[in-house]
Coordinates of C-alpha atoms in Angstrom, one line a residue:
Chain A
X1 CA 53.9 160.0 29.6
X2 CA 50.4 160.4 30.1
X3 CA 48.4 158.6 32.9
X4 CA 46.5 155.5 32.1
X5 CA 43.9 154.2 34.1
X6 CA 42.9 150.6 34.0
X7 CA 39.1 149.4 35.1
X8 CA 38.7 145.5 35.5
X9 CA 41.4 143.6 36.7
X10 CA 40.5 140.0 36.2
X11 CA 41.9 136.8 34.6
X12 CA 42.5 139.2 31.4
X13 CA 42.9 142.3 33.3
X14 CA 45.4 141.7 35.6
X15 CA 48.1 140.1 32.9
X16 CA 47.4 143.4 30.5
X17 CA 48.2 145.8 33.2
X18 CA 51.5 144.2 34.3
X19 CA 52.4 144.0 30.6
X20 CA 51.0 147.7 30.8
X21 CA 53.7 148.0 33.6
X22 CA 56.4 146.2 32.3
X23 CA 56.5 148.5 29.6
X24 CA 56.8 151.9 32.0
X25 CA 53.1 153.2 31.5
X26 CA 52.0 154.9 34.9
X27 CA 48.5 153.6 36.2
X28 CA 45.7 153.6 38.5
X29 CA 43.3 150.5 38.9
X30 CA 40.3 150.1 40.0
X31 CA 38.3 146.5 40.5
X32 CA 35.3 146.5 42.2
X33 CA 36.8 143.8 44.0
X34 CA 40.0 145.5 45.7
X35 CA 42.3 142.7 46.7
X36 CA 42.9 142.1 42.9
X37 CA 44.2 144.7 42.4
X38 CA 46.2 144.2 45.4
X39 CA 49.0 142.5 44.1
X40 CA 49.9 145.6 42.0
X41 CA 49.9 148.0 45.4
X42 CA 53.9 148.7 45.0
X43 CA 53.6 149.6 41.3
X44 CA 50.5 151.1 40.9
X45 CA 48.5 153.7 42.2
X46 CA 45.0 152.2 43.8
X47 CA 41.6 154.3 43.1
X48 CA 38.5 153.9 45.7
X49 CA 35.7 154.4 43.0
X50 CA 35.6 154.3 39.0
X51 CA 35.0 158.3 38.8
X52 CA 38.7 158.7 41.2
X53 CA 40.2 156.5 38.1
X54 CA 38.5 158.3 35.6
X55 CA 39.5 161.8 37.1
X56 CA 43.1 161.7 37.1
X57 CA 43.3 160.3 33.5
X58 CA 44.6 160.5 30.1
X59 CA 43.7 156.9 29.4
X60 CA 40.6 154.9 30.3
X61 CA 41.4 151.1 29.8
X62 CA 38.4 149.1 31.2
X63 CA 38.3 145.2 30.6
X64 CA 35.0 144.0 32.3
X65 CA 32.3 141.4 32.0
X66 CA 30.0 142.5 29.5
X67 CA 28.4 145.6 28.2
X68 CA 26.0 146.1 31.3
X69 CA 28.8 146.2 33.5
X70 CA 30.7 147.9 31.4
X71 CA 27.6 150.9 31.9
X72 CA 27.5 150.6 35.3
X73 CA 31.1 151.3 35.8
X74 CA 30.9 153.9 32.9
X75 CA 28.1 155.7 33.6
X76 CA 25.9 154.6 35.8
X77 CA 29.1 155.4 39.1
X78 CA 29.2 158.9 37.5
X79 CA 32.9 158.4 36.3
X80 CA 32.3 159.8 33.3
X81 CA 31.2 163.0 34.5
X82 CA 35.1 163.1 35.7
X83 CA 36.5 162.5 32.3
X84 CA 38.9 165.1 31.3
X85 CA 38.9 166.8 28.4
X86 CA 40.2 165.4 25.6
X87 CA 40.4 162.2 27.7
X88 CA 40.8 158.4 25.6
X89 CA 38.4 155.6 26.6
X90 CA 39.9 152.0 25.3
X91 CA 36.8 149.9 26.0
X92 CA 38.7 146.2 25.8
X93 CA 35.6 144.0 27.1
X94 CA 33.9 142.0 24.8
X95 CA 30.1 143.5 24.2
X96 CA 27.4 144.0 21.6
X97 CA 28.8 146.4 18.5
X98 CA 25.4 148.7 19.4
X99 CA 26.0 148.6 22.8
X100 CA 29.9 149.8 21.9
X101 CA 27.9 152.8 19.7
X102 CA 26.4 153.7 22.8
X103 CA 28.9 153.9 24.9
X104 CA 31.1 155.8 22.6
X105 CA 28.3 158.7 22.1
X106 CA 28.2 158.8 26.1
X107 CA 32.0 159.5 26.2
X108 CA 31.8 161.7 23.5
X109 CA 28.8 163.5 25.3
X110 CA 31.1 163.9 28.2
X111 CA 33.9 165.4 26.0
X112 CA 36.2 162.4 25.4
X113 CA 36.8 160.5 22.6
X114 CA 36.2 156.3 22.6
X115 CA 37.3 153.2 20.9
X116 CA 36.1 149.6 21.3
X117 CA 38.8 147.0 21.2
X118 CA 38.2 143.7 22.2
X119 CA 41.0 140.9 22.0
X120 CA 40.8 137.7 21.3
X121 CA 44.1 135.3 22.4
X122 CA 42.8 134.2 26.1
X123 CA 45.1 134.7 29.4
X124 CA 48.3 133.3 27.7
X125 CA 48.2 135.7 25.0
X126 CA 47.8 138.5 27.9
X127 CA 50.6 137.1 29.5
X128 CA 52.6 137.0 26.6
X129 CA 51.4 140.1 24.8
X130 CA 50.6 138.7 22.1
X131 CA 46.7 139.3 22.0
X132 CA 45.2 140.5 19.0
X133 CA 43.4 143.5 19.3
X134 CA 40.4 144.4 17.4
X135 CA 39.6 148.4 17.1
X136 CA 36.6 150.3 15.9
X137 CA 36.8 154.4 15.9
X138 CA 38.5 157.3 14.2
X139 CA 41.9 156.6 13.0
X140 CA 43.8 159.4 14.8
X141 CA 42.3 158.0 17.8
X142 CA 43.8 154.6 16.7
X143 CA 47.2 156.2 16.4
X144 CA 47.4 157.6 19.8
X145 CA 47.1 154.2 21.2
X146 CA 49.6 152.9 19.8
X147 CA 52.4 152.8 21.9
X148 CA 50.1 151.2 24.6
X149 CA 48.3 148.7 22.4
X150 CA 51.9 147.4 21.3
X151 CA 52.4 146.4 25.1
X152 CA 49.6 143.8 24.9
X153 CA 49.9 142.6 21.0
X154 CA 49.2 143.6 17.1
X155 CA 46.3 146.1 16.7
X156 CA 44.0 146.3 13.8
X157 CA 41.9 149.5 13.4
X158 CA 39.1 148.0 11.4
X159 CA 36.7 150.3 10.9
X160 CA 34.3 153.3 12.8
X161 CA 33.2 152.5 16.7
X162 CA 31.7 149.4 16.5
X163 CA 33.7 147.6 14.1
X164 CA 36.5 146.2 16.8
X165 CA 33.3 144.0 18.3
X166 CA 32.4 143.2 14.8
X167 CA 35.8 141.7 14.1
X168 CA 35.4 139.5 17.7
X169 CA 31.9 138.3 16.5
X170 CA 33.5 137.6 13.3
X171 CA 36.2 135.9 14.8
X172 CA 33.8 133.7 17.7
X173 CA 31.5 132.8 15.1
X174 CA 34.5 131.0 13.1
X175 CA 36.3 129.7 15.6
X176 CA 32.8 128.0 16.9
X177 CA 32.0 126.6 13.6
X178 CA 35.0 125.7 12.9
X179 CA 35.5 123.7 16.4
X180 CA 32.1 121.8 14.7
X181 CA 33.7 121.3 11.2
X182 CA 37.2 119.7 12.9
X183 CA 34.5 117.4 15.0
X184 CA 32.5 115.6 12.5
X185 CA 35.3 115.6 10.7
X186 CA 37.3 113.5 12.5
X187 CA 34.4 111.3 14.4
X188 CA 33.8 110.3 10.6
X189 CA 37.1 109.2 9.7
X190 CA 37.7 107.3 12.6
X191 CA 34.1 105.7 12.4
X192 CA 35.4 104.4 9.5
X193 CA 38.6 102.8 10.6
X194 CA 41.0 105.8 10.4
X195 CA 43.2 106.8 13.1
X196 CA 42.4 110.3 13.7
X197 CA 45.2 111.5 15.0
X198 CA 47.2 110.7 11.6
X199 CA 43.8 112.3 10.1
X200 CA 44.7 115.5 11.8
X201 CA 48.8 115.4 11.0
X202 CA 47.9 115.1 7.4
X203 CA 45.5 117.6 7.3
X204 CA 47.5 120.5 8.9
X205 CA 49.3 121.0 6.0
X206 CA 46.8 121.5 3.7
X207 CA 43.8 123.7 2.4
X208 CA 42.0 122.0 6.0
X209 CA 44.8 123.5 8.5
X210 CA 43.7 126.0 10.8
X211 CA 44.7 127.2 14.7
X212 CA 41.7 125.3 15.5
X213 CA 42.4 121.8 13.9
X214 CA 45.9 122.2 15.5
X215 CA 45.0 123.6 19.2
X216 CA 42.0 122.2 19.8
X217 CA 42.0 118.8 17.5
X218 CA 44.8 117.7 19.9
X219 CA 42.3 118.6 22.6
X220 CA 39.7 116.7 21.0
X221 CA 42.5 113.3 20.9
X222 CA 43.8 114.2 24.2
X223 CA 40.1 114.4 25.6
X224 CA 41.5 117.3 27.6
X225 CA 38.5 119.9 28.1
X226 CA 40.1 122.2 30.6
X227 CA 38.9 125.4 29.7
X228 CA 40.8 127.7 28.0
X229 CA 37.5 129.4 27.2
X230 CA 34.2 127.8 28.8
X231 CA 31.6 126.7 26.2
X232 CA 29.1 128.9 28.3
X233 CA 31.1 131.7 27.1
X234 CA 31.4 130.9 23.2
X235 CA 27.8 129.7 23.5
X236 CA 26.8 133.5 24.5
X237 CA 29.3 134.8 22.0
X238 CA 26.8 133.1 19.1
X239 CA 23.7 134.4 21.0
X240 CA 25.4 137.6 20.5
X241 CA 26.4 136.8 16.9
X242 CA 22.6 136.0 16.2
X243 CA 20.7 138.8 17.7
X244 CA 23.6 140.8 16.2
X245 CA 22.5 138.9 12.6
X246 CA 19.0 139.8 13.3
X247 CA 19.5 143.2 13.7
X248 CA 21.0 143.7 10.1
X249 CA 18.3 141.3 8.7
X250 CA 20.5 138.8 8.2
X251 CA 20.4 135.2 8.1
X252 CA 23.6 132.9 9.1
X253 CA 22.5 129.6 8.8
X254 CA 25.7 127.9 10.3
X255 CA 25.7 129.9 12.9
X256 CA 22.3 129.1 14.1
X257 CA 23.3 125.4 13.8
X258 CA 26.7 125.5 15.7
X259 CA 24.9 127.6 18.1
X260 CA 22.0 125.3 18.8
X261 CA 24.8 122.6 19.2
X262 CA 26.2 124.7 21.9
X263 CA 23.3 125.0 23.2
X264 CA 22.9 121.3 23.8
X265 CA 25.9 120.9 24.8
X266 CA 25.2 123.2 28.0
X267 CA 21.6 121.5 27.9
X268 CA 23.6 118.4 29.1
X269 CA 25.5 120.1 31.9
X270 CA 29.2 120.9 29.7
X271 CA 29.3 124.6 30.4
X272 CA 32.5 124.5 31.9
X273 CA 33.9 122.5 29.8
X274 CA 36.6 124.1 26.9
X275 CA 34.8 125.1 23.9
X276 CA 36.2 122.1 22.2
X277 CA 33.9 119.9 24.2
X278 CA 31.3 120.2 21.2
X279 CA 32.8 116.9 20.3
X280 CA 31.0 115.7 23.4
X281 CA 27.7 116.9 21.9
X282 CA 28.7 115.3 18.4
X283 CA 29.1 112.2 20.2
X284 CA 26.0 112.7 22.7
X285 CA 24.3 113.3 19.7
X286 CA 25.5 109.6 18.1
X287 CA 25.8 107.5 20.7
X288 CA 29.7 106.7 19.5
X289 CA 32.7 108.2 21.4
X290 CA 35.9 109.7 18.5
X291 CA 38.5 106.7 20.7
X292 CA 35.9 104.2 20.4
X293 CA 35.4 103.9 23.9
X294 CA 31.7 102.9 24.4
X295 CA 29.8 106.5 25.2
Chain B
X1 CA 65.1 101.3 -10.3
X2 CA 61.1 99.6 -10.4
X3 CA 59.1 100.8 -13.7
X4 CA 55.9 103.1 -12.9
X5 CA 52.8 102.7 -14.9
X6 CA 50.7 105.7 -14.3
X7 CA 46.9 105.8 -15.7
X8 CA 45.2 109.1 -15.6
X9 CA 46.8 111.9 -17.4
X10 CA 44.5 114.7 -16.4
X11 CA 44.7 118.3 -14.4
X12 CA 46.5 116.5 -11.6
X13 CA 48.1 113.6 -13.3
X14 CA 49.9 115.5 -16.1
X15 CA 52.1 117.5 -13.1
X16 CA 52.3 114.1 -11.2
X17 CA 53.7 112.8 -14.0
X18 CA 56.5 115.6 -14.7
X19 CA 57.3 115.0 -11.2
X20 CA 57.8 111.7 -10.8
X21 CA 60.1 112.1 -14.4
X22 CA 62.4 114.8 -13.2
X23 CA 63.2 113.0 -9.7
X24 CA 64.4 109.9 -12.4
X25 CA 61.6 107.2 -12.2
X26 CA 60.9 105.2 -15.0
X27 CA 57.5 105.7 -16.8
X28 CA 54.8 103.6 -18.5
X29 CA 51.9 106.1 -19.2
X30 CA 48.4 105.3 -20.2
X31 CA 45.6 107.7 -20.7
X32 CA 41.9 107.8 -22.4
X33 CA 42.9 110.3 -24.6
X34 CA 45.9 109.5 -25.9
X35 CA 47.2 112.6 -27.0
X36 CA 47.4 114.0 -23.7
X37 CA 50.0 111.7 -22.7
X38 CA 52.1 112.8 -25.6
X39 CA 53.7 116.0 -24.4
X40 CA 55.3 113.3 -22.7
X41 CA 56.4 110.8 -25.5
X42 CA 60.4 111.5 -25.4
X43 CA 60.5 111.0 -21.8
X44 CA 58.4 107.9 -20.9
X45 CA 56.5 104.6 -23.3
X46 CA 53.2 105.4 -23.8
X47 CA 50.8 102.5 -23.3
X48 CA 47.9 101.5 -25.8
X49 CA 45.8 100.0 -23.0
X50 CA 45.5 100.0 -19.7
X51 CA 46.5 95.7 -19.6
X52 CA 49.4 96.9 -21.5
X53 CA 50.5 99.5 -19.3
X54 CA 50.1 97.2 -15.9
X55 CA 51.7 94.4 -17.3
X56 CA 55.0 95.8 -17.5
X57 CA 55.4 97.7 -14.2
X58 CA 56.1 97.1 -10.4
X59 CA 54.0 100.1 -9.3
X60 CA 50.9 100.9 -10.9
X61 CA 49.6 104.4 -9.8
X62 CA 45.9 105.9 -11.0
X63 CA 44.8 108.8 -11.0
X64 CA 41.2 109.1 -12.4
X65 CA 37.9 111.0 -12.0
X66 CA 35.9 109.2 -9.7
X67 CA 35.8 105.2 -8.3
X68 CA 33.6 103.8 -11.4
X69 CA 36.2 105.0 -13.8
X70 CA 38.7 103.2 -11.2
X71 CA 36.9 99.8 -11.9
X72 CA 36.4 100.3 -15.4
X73 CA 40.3 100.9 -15.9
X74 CA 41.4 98.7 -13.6
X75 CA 38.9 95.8 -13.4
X76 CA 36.4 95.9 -16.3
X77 CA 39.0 96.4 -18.8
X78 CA 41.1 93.3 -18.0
X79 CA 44.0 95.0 -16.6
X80 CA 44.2 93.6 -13.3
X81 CA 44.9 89.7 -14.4
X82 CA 47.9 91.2 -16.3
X83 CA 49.5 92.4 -12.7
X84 CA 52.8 91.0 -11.8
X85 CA 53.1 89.1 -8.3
X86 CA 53.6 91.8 -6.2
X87 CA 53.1 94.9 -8.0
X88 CA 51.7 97.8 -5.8
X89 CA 48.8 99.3 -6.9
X90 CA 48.1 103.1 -5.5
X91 CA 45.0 104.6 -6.4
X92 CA 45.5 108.6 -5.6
X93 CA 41.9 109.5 -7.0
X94 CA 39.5 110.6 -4.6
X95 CA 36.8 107.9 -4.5
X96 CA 34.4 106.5 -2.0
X97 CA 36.3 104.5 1.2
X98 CA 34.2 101.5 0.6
X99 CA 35.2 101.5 -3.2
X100 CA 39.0 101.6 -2.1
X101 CA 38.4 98.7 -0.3
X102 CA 36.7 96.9 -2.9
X103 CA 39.2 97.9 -5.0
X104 CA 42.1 96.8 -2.6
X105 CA 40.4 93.2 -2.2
X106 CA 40.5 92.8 -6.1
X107 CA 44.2 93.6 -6.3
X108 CA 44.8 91.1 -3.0
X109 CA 42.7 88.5 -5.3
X110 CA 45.3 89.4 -8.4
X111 CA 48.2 88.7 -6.2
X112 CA 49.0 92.8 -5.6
X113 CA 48.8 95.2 -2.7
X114 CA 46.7 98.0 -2.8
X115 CA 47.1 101.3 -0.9
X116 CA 44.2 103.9 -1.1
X117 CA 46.5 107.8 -1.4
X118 CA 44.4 110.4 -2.3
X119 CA 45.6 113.7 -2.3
X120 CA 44.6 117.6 -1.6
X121 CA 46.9 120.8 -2.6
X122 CA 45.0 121.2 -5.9
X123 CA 47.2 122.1 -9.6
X124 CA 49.1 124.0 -7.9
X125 CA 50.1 121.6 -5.3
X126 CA 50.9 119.2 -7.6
X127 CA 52.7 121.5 -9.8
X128 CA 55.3 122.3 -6.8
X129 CA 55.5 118.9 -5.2
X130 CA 53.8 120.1 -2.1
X131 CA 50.7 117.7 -2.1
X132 CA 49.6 116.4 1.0
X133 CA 49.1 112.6 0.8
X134 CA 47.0 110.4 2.7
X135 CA 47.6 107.0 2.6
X136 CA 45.6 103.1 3.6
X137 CA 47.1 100.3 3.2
X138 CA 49.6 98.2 5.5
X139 CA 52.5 100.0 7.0
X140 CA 55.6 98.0 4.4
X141 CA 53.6 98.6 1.4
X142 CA 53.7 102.6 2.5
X143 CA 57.3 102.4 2.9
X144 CA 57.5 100.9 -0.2
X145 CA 56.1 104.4 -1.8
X146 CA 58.1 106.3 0.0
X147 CA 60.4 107.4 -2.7
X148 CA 57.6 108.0 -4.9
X149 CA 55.3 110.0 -2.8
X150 CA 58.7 112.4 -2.3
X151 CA 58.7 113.3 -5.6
X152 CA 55.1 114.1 -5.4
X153 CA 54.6 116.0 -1.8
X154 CA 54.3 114.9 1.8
X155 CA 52.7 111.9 2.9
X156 CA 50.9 110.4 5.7
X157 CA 50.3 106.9 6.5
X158 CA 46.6 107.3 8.1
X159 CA 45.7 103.7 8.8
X160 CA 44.1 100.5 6.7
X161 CA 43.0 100.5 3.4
X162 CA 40.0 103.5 2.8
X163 CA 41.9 105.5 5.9
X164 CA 43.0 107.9 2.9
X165 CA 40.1 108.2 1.5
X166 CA 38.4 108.8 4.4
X167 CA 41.0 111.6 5.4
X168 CA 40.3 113.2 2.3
X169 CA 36.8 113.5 3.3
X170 CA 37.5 114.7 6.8
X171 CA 39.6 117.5 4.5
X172 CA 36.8 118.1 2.3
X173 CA 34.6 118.5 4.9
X174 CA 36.2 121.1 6.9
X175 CA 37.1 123.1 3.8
X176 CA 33.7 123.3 2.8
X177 CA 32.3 124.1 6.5
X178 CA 35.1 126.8 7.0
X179 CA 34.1 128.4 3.7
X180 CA 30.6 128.4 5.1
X181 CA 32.2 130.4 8.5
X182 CA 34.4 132.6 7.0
X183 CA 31.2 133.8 5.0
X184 CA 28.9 134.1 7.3
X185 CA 31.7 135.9 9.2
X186 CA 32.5 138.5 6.6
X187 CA 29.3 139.5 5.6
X188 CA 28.0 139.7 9.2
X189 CA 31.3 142.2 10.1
X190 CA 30.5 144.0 6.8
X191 CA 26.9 145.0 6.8
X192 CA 27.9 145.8 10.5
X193 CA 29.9 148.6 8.9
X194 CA 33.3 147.0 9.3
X195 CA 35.9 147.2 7.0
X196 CA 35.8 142.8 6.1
X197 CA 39.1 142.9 4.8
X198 CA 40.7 144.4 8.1
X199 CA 38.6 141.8 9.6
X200 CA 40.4 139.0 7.8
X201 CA 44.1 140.7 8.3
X202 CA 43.1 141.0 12.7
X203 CA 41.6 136.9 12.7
X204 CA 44.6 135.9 10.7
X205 CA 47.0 135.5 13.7
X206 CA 44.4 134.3 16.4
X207 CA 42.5 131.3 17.0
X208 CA 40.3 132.0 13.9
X209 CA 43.4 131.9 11.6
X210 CA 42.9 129.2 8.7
X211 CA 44.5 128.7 5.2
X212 CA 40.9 129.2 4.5
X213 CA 40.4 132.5 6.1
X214 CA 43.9 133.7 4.4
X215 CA 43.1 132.5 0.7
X216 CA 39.7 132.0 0.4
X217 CA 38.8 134.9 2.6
X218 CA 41.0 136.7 0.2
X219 CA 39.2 135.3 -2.9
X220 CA 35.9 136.7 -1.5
X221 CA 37.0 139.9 -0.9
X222 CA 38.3 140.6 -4.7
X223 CA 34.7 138.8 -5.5
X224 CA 37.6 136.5 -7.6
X225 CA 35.9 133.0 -8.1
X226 CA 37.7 131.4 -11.3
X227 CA 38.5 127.8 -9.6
X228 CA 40.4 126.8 -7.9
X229 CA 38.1 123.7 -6.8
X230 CA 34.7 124.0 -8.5
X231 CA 32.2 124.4 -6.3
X232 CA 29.9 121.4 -8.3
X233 CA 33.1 119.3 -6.8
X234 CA 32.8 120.6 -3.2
X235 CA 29.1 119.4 -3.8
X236 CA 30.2 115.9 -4.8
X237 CA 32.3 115.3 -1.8
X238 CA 30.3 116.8 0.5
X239 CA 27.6 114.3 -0.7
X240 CA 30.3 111.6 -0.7
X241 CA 30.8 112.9 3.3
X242 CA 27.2 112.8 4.0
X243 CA 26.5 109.0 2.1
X244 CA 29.8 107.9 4.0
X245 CA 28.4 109.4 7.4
X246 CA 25.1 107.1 7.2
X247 CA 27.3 104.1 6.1
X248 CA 28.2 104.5 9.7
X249 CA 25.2 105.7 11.5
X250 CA 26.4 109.3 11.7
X251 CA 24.4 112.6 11.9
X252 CA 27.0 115.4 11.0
X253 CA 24.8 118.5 11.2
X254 CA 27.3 121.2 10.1
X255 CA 28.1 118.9 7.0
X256 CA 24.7 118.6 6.3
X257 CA 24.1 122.2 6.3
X258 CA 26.8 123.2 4.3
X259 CA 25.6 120.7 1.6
X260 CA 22.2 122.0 1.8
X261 CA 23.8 125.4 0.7
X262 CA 26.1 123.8 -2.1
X263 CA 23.2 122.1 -3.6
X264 CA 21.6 126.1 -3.7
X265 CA 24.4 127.4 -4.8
X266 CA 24.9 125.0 -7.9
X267 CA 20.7 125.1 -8.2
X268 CA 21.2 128.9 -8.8
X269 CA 23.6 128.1 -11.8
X270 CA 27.0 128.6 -10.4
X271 CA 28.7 125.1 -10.6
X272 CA 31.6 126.3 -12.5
X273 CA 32.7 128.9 -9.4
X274 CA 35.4 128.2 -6.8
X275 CA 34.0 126.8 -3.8
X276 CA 34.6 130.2 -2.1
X277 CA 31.9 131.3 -4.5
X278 CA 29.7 129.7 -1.4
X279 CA 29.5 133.6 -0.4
X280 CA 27.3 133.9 -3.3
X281 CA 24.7 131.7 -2.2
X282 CA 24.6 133.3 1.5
X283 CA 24.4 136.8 -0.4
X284 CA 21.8 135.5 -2.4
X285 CA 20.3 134.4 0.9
X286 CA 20.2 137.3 2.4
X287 CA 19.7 139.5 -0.6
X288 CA 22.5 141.8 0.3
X289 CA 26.2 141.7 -0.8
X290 CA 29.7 141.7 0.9
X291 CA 31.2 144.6 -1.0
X292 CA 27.6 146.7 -0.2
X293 CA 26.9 146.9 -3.7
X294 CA 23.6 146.3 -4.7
X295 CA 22.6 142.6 -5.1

C-alpha cells in the first residue's frame, strides 16, 4: 500500500490520521508544532520538515489553518519541489475555491496531480469517521482516493478543482442562515406565549426540520454555547462566501444579512461562543431573552 | 362515539375528511360550495348551514382560508349560539395568533373550548395521515382530540390558545428563510463551476441537511415549480410573521429579508410558483441562472 503522508495534525488532524491508522494506511506526519504529533510516535513515522513528508510520498494529506498556511507549507518550505512523480495532494483545509486553483496548478507544475476536499462534520465526525468530504478535481484522481477517503467518511466528487470548497461555502452559508432562520423563529413564538421547546418538537417533523433546528435549537433551549464551531470561525466562513459572491458578480442578499449579524455578534465580544450563539445577537438586538429571563 | 361537524371542504379539508371517515368517526359536513362536499354524501350528512352543521355535533373542526372567513362561518353567520355546552371547537386553518384568541374567547362566551391546531405537510400530508399538528388550547381539551388528530397525523400540544398558530409561523418562517439559503447556496456553488446537484447530495448528511435542501433543493435543480405551496402564500405568512413580530416588539431581520424578496418575486408575476420558485427571483437578481443557461 502506498505511503501517505499527513501535514497538520490539529483538533481535525490528529482524529483523521488515527482513523487513517486504524484502517492500516502507513504514514508520516508532520506539524509544525512536533509534540502533536507525538502521541502517534509508536505508529507513525515522524518527518523534521514538510519537504521530508513530501519526499517519501505517494499521498500528500495536509489539513491546516487556511489557505496562507496551507502555501507556506506547500510551497513556500520547498516541499513541493520533493513531490514525486505522479505524487496525490489531498488538500483537506478549508480555503478560498481560487486559492484551491492555485494550489492545484502549483502541484501540477511540480508533476503531481491535486484535489481539494474539505469536510464539514467537526472533531466528532473525525473521531467517528463519519465526516463528509467535499472533492473538486478529475475524477480518476477521485477514484484513487477512495479507499483512504472511506477511512474518514462519504466522499462526493463534485466537480473540477475548486468545486469541493464550493460545496463547504455552500454548505457554511446554509448552516449560518439557517442558525438565523431557527432563531427568530423561535424568539417569535415564544414572545407570543408559545413554549419553544414544543415549537421545535413539532417542527422537526415537518417541511421546517433540518440538522440545524435539531442540534443546535436544543442548544439554543439549553443556552449551551460551547463551541462546537466558534462563531469567529463561521463568521470568516461568510466573509469568504461574500468576497467569493463578489468575484462571480453575484449578489446573496441573505448572506450579507446573516453575515453582518455575525458580525455583531463578535462586535459584542461572542467569538468564542458556538455558532448558535446568534440567538444572542437576535436577542441583543431586541432587548428580550428566548426563556424570558430579563436580557 | 361523539359526532364531528367539519366546515371547510377544500384542498386540505376534503383528504381530512376521508380520513377522519375511514378511522370510523361520525360526520356532519358543511362547505360553501355545496357540491364539493358531495363526493362525500353516502358516507357522512351534509349540512345546509354552518348553524345547522354545529348544532348537532360534539366537536366542531374548521378548516377555512384565512381568520375572516373563520368569523364569518363561525361568528357572523350565527353558528356559534347554536353550540352545545361543551362542544370543542378546533380551528386547523392557519390564521393570525391574535384572531385564534379572539376566536377562542367567543367560543368560551358560547359555553365551548377552543383549541387553535393548524397544520403543515401540505395535500400530500394530509392525503397519508402524516400532518404535523400544532395545537393551543388547555392541556384536557388536547387530550380530548387525541383520537381525532390520529386519524389526521401527529400532534403537538405547544402551549395556550394561539401557541399553534404561532408554531405555524415559526414553521413558515424557517421554510421560507431556508428556501432563501439553499438558493443563495446553489447558485453561488454553480457559477463557481460546481456541479449544484452533487452539492445538494454531499450537504445532505451534514449539518446543512434539511427536508428543504432534499426536496426543494431537488425542485430547483429540475427548474420544476408546479406548487406545492404557492409562493403568493409563502408571501402571506411571511407578512403574517412580520405583522406578528411588531405585535411583540420584534425585529426579525432574516424574515424581513426573505419577505422583501417574496414580494419581488410575486411583483415579477410569478405568484402561482412553488415557493422554491424563490431561486427565480435571486436569478433574476443577479441576471444569471442555476442551470448556466442564459437568463
Amino acid at each position: 500500500m502506498s505511503r501517505i503522508s499527513f501535514l497538520g495534525i490539529g483538533l481535525m488532524g490528529a482524529p483523521m490520521v488515527a482513523r487513517l491508522l486504524d484502517a492500516g494506511f502507513s504514514l508520516t506526519l508532520w506539524n509544525r508544532t512536533r509534540s502533536k504529533a507525538e502521541p502517534f510516535a509508536g505508529r507513525a513515522r515522524i518527518a523534521d520538515s514538510p519537504a521530508a513528508a513530501v519526499a517519501e510520498a505517494q499521498v500528500v494529506i495536509t489539513m491546516l489553518e487556511n489557505g496562507a498556511v496551507v502555501d507556506q507549507v506547500l510551497h513556500h518550505s520547498g516541499a513541493l519541489a520533493q513531490l514525486q512523480p505522479g505524487a496525490l495532494v489531498i488538500d483537506m483545509s478549508s480555503i478560498e475555491p481560487g486559492m484551491a486553483r492555485r494550489h492545484g496548478a502549483r502541484v501540477e507544475e511540480a508533476g503531481g496531480v491535486y484535489l481539494d476536499a474539505p469536510v464539514s462534520g467537526g472533531t466528532r465526525g473525525a473521531q467517528a469517521g463519519t465526516l463528509s468530504i467535499m472533492a473538486g478535481g478529475e475524477e480518476a484522481d477521485f477514484e484513487r482516493a477512495t479507499a483512504l477517503f472511506q477511512a474518514l467518511g462519504k466522499a462526493t466528487h463534485i466537480g473540477p478543482v475548486g468545486s469541493g470548497q464550493l460545496a463547504k461555502l455552500a454548505n457554511q452559508a446554509i448552516v449560518g442562515i439557517t442558525i438565523g432562520a431557527v432563531s427568530e423563529a423561535l424568539l417569535l413564538a415564544a414572545r407570543g406565549g408559545a413554549r419553544p421547546d414544543r415549537v421545535r418538537q413539532a417542527l422537526l417533523g415537518g417541511f421546517a426540520g433540518s440538522k440545524i433546528l435539531e442540534q443546535h435549537g436544543e442548544r439554543m433551549l439549553q443556552r449551551d454555547f460551547q463551541p462546537g464551531a466558534p462563531s469567529r470561525i463561521q463568521l470568516k466562513d461568510l466573509r469568504m462566501i461574500l468576497d467569493e459572491a463578489r468575484a462571480e458578480g453575484l449578489s446573496l442578499p441573505l448572506s450579507q444579512r446573516v453575515f453582518e449579524q455575525y458580525r455583531a455578534l463578535l462586535a459584542s465580544g461572542h467569538g468564542e461562543v458556538d455558532h448558535s450563539g446568534l440567538l444572542l445577537e437576535l436577542e441583543r438586538l431586541n432587548g428580550v431573552r428566548l426563556d424570558g429571563e430579563l436580557p
